[in-house]
Coordinates of C-alpha atoms in Angstrom, one line a residue:
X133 CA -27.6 25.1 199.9
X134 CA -27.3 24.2 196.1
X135 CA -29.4 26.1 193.5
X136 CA -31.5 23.5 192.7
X137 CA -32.8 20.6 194.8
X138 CA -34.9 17.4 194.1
X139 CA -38.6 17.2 194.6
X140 CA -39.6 14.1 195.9
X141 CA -43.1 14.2 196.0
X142 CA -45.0 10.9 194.0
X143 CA -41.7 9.0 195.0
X144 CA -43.8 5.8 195.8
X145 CA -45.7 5.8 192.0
X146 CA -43.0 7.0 190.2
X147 CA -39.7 4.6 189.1
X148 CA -36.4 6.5 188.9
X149 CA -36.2 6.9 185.5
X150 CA -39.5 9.4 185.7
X151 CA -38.2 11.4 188.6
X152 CA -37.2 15.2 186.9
X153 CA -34.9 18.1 188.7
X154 CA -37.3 20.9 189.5
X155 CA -36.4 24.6 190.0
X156 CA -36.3 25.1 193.7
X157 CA -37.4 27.7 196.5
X158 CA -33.5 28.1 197.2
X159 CA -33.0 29.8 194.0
X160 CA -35.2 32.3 195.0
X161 CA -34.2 32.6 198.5
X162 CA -30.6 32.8 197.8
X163 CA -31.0 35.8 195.5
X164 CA -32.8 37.4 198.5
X165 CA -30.1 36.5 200.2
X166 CA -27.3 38.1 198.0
X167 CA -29.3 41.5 197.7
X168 CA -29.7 41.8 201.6
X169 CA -26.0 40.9 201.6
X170 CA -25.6 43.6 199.3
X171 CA -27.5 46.0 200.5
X172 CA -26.0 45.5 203.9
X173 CA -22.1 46.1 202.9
X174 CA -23.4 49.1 201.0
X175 CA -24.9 50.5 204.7
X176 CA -22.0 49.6 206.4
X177 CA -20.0 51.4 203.5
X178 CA -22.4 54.9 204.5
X179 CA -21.4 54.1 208.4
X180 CA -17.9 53.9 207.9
X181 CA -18.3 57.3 205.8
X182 CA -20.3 58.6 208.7
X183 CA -17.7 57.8 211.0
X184 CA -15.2 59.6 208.8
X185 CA -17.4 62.8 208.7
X186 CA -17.7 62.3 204.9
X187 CA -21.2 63.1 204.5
X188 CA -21.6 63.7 201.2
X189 CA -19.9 60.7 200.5
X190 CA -22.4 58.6 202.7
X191 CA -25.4 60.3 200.9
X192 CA -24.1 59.6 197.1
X193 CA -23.6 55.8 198.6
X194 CA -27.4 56.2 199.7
X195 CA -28.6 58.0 196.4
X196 CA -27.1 55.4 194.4
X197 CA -29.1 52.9 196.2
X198 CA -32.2 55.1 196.2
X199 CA -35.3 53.5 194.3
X200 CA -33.7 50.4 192.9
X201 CA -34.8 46.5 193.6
X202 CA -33.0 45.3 196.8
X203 CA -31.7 48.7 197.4
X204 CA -33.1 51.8 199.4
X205 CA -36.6 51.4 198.5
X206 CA -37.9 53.8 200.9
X207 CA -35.9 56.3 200.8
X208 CA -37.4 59.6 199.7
X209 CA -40.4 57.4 198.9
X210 CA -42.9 59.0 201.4
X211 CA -46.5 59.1 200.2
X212 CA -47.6 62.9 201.7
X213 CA -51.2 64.5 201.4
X214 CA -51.7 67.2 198.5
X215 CA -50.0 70.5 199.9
X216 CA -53.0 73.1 200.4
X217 CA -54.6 75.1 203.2
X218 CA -56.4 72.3 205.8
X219 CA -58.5 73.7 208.3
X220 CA -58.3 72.4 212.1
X221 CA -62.2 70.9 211.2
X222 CA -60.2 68.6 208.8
X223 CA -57.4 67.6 211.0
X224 CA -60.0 66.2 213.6
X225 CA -61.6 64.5 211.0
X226 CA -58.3 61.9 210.5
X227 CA -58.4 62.4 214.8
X228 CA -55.5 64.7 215.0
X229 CA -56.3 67.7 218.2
X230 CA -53.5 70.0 217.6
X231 CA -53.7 71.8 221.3
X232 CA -52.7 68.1 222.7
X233 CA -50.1 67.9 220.2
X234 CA -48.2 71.4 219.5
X235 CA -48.8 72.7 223.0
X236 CA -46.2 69.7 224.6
X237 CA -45.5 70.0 228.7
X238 CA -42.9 67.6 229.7
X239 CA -44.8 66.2 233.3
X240 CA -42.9 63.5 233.2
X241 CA -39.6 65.5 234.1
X242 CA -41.6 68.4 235.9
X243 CA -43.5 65.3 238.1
X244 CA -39.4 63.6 239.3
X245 CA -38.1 67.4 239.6
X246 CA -41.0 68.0 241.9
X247 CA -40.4 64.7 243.5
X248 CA -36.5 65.3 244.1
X249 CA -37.0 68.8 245.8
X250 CA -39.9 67.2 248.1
X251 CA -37.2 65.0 249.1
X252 CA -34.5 67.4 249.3
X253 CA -37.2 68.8 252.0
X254 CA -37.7 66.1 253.7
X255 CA -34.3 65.0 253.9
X256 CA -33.8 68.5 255.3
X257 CA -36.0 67.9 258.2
X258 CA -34.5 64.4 258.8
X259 CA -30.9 65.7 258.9
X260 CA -32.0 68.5 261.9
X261 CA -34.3 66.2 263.4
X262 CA -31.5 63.5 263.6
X263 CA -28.4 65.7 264.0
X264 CA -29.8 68.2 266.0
X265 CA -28.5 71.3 263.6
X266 CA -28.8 74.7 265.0
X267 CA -30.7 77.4 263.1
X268 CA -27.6 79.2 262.2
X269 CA -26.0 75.8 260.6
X270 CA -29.3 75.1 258.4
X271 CA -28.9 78.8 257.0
X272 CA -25.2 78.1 255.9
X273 CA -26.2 74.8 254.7
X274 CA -29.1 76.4 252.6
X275 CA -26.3 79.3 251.6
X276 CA -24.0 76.4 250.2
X277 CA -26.4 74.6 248.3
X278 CA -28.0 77.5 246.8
X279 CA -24.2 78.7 245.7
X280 CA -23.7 75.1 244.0
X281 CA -27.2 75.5 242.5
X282 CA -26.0 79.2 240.9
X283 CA -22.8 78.2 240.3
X284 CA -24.0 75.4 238.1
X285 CA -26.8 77.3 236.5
X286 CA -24.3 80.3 235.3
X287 CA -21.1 77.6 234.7
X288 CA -22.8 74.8 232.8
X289 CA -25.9 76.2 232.0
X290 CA -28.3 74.0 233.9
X291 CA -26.2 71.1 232.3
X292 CA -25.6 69.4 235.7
X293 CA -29.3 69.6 236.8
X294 CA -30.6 68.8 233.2
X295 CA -28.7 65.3 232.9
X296 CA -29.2 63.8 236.6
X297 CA -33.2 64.7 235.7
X298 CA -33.0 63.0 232.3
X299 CA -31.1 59.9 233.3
X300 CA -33.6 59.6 236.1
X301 CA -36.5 59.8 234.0
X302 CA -35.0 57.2 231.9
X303 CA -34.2 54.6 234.2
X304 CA -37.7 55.1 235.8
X305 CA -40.1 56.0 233.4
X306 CA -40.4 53.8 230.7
X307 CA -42.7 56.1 229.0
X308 CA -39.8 58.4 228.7
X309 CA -37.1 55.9 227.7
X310 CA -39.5 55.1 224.3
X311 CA -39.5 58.8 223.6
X312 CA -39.7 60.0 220.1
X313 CA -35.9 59.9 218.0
X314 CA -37.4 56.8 216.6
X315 CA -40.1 59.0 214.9
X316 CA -37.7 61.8 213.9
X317 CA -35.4 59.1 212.0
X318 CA -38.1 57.1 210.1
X319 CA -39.6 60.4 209.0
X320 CA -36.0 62.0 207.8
X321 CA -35.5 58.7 206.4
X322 CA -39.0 58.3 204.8
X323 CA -38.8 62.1 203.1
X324 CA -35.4 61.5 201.9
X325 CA -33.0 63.5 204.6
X326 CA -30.4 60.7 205.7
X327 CA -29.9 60.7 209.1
X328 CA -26.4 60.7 210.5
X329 CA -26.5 59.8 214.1
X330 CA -28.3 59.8 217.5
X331 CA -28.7 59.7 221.2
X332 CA -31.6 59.2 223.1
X333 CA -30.2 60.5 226.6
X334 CA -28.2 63.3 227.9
X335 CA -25.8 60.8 229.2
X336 CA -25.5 59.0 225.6
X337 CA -24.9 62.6 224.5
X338 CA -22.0 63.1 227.0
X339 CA -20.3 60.2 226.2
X340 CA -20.6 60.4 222.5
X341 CA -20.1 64.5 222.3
X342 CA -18.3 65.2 225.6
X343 CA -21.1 68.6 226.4
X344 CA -23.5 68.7 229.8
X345 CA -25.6 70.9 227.4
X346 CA -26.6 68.5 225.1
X347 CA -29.8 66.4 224.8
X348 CA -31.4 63.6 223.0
X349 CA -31.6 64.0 219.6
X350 CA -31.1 63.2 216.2
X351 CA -28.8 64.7 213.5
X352 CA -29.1 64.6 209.8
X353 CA -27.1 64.7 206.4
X354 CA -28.3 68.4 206.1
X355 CA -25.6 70.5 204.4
X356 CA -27.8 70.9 201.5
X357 CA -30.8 72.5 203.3
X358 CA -27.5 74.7 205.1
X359 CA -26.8 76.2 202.0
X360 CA -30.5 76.8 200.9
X361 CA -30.3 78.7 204.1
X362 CA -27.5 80.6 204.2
X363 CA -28.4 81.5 200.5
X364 CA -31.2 83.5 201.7
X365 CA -34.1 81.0 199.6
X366 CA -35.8 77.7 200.8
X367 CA -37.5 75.6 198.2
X368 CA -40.7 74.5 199.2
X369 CA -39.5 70.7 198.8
X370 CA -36.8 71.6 201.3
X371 CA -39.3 73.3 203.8
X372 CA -41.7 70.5 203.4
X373 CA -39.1 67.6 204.6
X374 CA -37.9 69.4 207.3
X375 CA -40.5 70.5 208.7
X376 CA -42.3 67.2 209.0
X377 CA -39.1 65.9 210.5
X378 CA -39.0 68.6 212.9
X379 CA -42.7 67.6 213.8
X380 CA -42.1 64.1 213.7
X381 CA -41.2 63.7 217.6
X382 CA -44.0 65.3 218.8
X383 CA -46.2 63.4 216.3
X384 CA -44.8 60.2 217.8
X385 CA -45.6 60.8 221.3
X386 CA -49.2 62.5 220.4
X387 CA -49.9 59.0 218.6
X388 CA -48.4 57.0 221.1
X389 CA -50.0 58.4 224.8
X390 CA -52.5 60.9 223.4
X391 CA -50.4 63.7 223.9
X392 CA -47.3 65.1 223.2
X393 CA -44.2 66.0 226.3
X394 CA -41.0 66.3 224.6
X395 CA -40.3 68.1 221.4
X396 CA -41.1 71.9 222.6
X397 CA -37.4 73.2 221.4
X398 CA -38.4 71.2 217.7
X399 CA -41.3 73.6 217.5
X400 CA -39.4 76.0 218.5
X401 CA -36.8 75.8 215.8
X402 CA -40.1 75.5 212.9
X403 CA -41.9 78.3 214.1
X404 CA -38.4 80.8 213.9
X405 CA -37.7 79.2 210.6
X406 CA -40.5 80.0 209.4
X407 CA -40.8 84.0 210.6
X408 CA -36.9 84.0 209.4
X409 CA -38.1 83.3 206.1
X410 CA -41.1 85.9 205.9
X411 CA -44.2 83.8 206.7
X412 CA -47.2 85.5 207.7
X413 CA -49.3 83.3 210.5
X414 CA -52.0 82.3 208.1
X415 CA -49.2 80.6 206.0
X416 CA -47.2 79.8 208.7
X417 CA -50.0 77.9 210.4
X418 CA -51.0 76.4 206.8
X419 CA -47.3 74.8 206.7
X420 CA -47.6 73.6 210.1
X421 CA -51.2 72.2 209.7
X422 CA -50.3 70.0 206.1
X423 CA -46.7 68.8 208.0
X424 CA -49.1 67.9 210.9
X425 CA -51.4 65.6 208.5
X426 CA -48.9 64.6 206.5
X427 CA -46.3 63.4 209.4
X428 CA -49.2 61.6 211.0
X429 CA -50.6 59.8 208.3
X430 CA -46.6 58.5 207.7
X431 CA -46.6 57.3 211.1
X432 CA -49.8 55.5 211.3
X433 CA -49.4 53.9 208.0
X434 CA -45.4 52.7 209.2
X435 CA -46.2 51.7 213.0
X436 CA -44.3 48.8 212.8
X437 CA -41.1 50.5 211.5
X438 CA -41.2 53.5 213.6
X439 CA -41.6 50.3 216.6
X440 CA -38.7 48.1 215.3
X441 CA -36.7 50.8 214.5
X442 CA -37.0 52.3 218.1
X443 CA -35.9 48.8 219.8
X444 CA -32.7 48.8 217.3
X445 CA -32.2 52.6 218.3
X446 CA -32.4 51.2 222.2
X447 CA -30.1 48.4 221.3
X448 CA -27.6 51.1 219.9
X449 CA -27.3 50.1 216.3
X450 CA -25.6 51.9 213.9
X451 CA -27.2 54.4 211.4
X452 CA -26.6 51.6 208.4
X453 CA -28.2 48.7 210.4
X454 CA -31.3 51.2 211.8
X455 CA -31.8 51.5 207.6
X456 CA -31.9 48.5 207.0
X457 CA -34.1 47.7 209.7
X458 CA -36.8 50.3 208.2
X459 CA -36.3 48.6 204.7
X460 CA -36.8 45.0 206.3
X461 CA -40.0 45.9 208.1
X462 CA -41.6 47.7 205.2
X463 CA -43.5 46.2 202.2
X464 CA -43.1 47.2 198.7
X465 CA -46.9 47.6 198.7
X466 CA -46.5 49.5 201.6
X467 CA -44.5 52.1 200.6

């Protein structure tokens, strides 16, 4: 398409000699072009870094990006609620009920781990019903399986047991399958932490890390907040980010199905940051209440990020094209 195109419109009034070249849409629509085309070698620049294991390099590609027109808009460019003290009065107020969303109990993988051993009964009873097995021959069955079942607990530390439930409940349950990874990136993202990489199974974490004892998650650009750490001091800009992203998940399933099932370890991790660096419960609680709010209100206002950027994170796209895809879907008044 050529930069400027003929407007026809009046042709049937107008001789020749009056018709004038007018500026056209294509101008403006082949700029886009060239800045999404820009923008897109420049994420496909941070993946190949990524790939390398050059982080730093793949955030100063991102940093240099940050903030300018056709770049990373939205990076770092989260809109929080004032830090202070909010009471659990003002968190139902903007419908937020923190037992339903801190307290998470995963039924969906204690309902199929219920299901299997009811079938593992059943299929008991079938097998001595059908092959006619003595009493003696059920015990030293039920001595061989409970063997496998130790030796598996103490050898790959529930690994085994922990990945045949997961990939169940994700070929099942699509409930599960739409867990909450897509919440964790778009809020890393959102605060300014690049994310790195992902997996939203045990058996995407397998292939991709080669460790039974590995789960879904996400993993982050974080060497920065490692050496705030080992450094002994946490800026509060630093503890705010991360602990929204670490609330993120749970926050995504609690606005999604009312409550939250996954994301227990996340909470885990916040609450022994948080004693590790000296917080009392009062100011514990007030950090966890504000990254509550704060996380939430991020969410809702970015729905239909967090949901496009979910379906590219099913579809397996890379870290750079999972950017772009939160860039594409948000609105510079949005922002």
């Amino acid at each position: 398409m050529g930069s400027l195109m003929l407007h026809y419109a009046g042709l049937s009034y107008l001789p020749p000699s009056q018709l004038r070249f007018l500026p056209s849409f294509g101008v403006i629509c082949s700029s886009a072009e060239q800045v999404s085309l820009s923008r897109r070698k420049a994420l496909e620049k941070v993946d190949e870094e990524l790939a390398k294991g050059d982080e730093k390099a793949a955030l100063s590609l991102v940093k240099e990006l940050q903030g300018k027109p056709g770049g990373l808009r939205c990076f770092g460019a989260a809109r929080q609620v004032p830090q202070r003290l909010y009471t659990l009065d003002e968190l139902k107020l903007n419908g937020i009920e923190t037992t339903s969303l801190l307290s998470p109990v995963d039924a969906t993988l204690g309902a199929i781990e219920r299901n299997l051993q009811l079938a593992a009964v059943l299929g008991g009873v079938s097998a001595w019903n059908v092959f006619g097995l003595t009493p003696q021959q059920i015990f030293f069955l039920s001595l061989g399986l409970l063997f496998l079942w130790t030796f598996e607990s103490v050898s790959f530390n529930g690994g085994v047991s922990s990945l045949i439930l997961d990939t169940i409940g994700h070929t099942f349950s699509q409930k599960y399958h739409n867990r909450h990874e897509a919440g964790h990136f778009l809020i890393a993202y959102l605060v300014g932490i690049l994310p790195r990489g992902y997996t939203l199974s045990s058996l995407e974490a397998l292939k991709k890390e080669g460790s039974l004892n590995l789960q879904a998650g996400t993993a982050f650009v974080d060497f920065e907040f490692l050496e705030e750490v080992n450094g002994g001091k946490v800026s509060a800009t630093t503890l705010n980010r991360f602990s929204c992203i670490a609330l993120a998940g749970v926050a995504t399933e609690y606005l999604l199905f009312g409550c939250a099932e996954g994301g227990l370890a996340d909470i885990n991790k916040l609450d022994m940051l948080l004693k590790g660096l000296g917080f009392t419960q009062k100011k514990a609680d007030s950090q966890v209440r504000w990254s509550v709010l704060s996380t939430i209100l991020l969410l809702r206002r970015h729905e239909t990020a967090r949901a496009r950027l979910a379906e590219a994170m099913t579809a397996g796209e890379s870290v750079g094209s999972c950017i772009e895809t939160i860039e594409d879907a948000i609105g510079n008044d949005d922002i």
